[in-house]
XYZ file of C-alpha atoms in Angstrom:
182
model
C 0.620 15.117 29.125
C 0.334 11.567 30.992
C 2.835 8.897 30.156
C 1.922 5.347 29.791
C 2.537 3.907 33.110
C 5.540 0.949 32.714
C 3.368 -0.778 30.335
C 3.972 -4.429 30.260
C 5.157 -4.828 26.689
C 3.920 -8.248 26.001
C 1.260 -8.628 23.377
C -1.887 -6.925 24.646
C -5.036 -9.209 24.374
C -8.499 -8.068 23.556
C -11.598 -7.949 25.540
C -14.870 -6.559 25.435
C -15.047 -3.405 27.264
C -16.945 -3.230 30.874
C -17.673 -0.682 33.301
C -15.068 -1.161 35.553
C -12.292 -0.212 32.644
C -13.604 3.218 32.959
C -10.678 4.814 34.543
C -8.319 2.658 32.432
C -10.257 3.675 29.400
C -10.233 7.355 30.393
C -6.491 7.223 31.013
C -5.448 5.837 27.550
C -7.640 8.038 25.827
C -6.176 10.952 27.745
C -2.799 9.635 26.959
C -3.528 9.553 22.861
C -5.669 12.603 23.095
C -2.477 14.593 24.946
C -0.317 13.501 21.902
C -2.268 16.188 19.581
C -2.126 14.292 16.546
C -4.806 11.678 16.317
C -8.174 12.553 18.135
C -10.267 15.966 17.735
C -9.566 16.350 21.496
C -6.570 16.759 23.776
C -7.532 15.704 26.631
C -10.193 12.691 27.520
C -13.424 14.137 29.382
C -14.544 13.698 32.762
C -14.646 10.463 34.570
C -18.452 10.692 35.038
C -18.863 11.349 31.215
C -16.776 8.276 30.232
C -18.604 6.008 32.922
C -21.979 7.148 31.313
C -20.633 6.781 27.926
C -19.486 3.079 28.444
C -22.574 2.078 30.027
C -24.944 3.471 27.462
C -22.516 1.708 24.862
C -22.957 -1.413 26.755
C -26.863 -1.218 27.381
C -27.080 -0.717 23.369
C -24.994 -3.655 22.714
C -22.603 -1.989 20.414
C -19.045 -3.041 19.873
C -16.613 -1.595 22.106
C -13.625 -3.630 23.093
C -10.153 -2.614 25.040
C -6.680 -3.852 24.433
C -5.067 -4.779 27.645
C -1.301 -5.674 28.467
C -0.103 -8.230 30.518
C -0.118 -5.993 33.763
C -4.129 -5.178 33.023
C -3.344 -1.957 31.504
C -5.604 -0.632 29.255
C -3.479 0.300 25.891
C -5.875 0.546 23.630
C -9.453 0.719 22.119
C -11.957 0.522 19.334
C -15.915 0.757 19.278
C -18.292 1.729 16.909
C -21.247 4.336 17.991
C -24.529 4.568 16.708
C -26.254 7.703 17.143
C -29.641 6.659 19.070
C -32.983 7.007 17.306
C -35.380 9.569 18.561
C -38.734 11.344 17.308
C -36.858 13.436 15.389
C -33.838 11.739 14.171
C -34.907 8.719 12.132
C -33.231 6.748 9.646
C -29.863 6.401 10.473
C -29.498 3.553 12.939
C -27.852 1.085 10.475
C -24.744 3.947 10.645
C -21.849 3.558 12.913
C -18.620 5.729 13.636
C -15.416 4.121 14.047
C -13.458 5.646 17.566
C -10.093 3.943 18.064
C -7.079 4.418 19.640
C -3.643 2.736 21.045
C -0.779 3.906 23.020
C 2.316 4.692 20.986
C 4.252 1.500 22.397
C 1.634 -0.827 20.931
C 1.503 0.710 17.385
C 2.541 -0.988 14.315
C 2.274 -4.620 15.715
C -1.270 -5.634 14.095
C -3.344 -4.515 17.047
C -5.159 -1.851 15.349
C -6.324 -4.370 12.688
C -7.150 -6.835 15.192
C -9.224 -4.234 16.880
C -11.131 -3.116 13.959
C -11.836 -6.613 12.915
C -13.025 -7.681 16.313
C -15.808 -4.645 16.229
C -16.660 -5.154 12.756
C -17.371 -8.876 13.454
C -19.603 -7.726 16.016
C -21.297 -4.728 14.242
C -22.914 -6.945 11.238
C -24.464 -8.828 14.393
C -26.366 -5.560 15.602
C -27.586 -4.295 12.440
C -24.641 -1.872 11.572
C -24.473 -1.606 7.619
C -22.874 1.557 7.357
C -19.374 2.610 9.007
C -17.876 5.712 8.847
C -15.017 7.624 10.094
C -12.771 10.675 9.926
C -8.726 10.713 10.087
C -6.177 13.450 9.959
C -4.370 13.116 6.529
C -1.525 13.228 8.508
C -1.831 9.824 10.153
C -0.939 7.596 7.220
C -0.539 4.506 8.855
C -4.390 4.870 10.015
C -5.529 5.612 6.345
C -3.493 2.842 5.013
C -4.977 0.617 7.676
C -8.598 1.831 7.027
C -8.465 1.319 3.255
C -7.160 -2.333 3.817
C -10.646 -3.201 5.424
C -12.387 -1.798 2.537
C -13.207 1.972 3.498
C -13.158 4.147 0.809
C -12.723 8.239 0.918
C -16.508 10.094 0.304
C -14.734 13.463 0.910
C -11.887 15.718 2.316
C -12.107 18.456 4.613
C -9.252 20.792 3.333
C -7.444 22.473 6.385
C -9.736 21.438 8.777
C -7.839 21.399 11.638
C -5.203 23.964 12.720
C -3.305 22.854 16.000
C 0.111 24.448 16.890
C -0.015 26.469 13.907
C -0.330 23.529 11.527
C -2.973 22.575 9.204
C -4.400 19.402 8.362
C -7.074 17.803 6.223
C -9.801 15.366 7.569
C -10.429 12.314 5.224
C -14.138 11.341 5.555
C -14.234 7.568 5.000
C -16.899 4.966 4.762
C -17.238 1.135 4.513
C -20.632 -0.204 3.300
C -22.041 -3.923 4.088
C -23.900 -5.628 1.244
C -27.641 -5.387 2.200
C -28.614 -8.700 3.751
C -30.988 -11.305 1.028
C -34.211 -11.605 2.344
């Protein structure tokens, strides 16, 4: 498990991700994944995959921000991914999926709330009307945060994950933006 480098404990700032952030974002993703509690994977994907993902998100104008501490270390991220519409996959371009994470020392300080607000502000401008996510039931602080943002539970996958001998339910949540009046 990679430890967060001696992260500057001053308040992290939010900004749009750039392609130059690939290594820092991947390192943060790897640290959160290594905790084996919050993400569906236990290690970050290879750097080339991360670079490709960031580039694709930027090209499509999708919301993707990073939280950066005073020393320039990426300590968190939040994005809303929309699957590309293809000839055989149509009708879902208004649906986005939240991905987010924070290094442990930066949790519980309101940064998650700020990150979500930031990506939601962009989501409406790029036509995202439905935002959905999946969260482990054991991640109670995240569930509370999402509910405060208007997410509602749409379903529960019981005992959907088993890691280190422990089961965890997955809560499927969504938030709808009212349709625009034309």
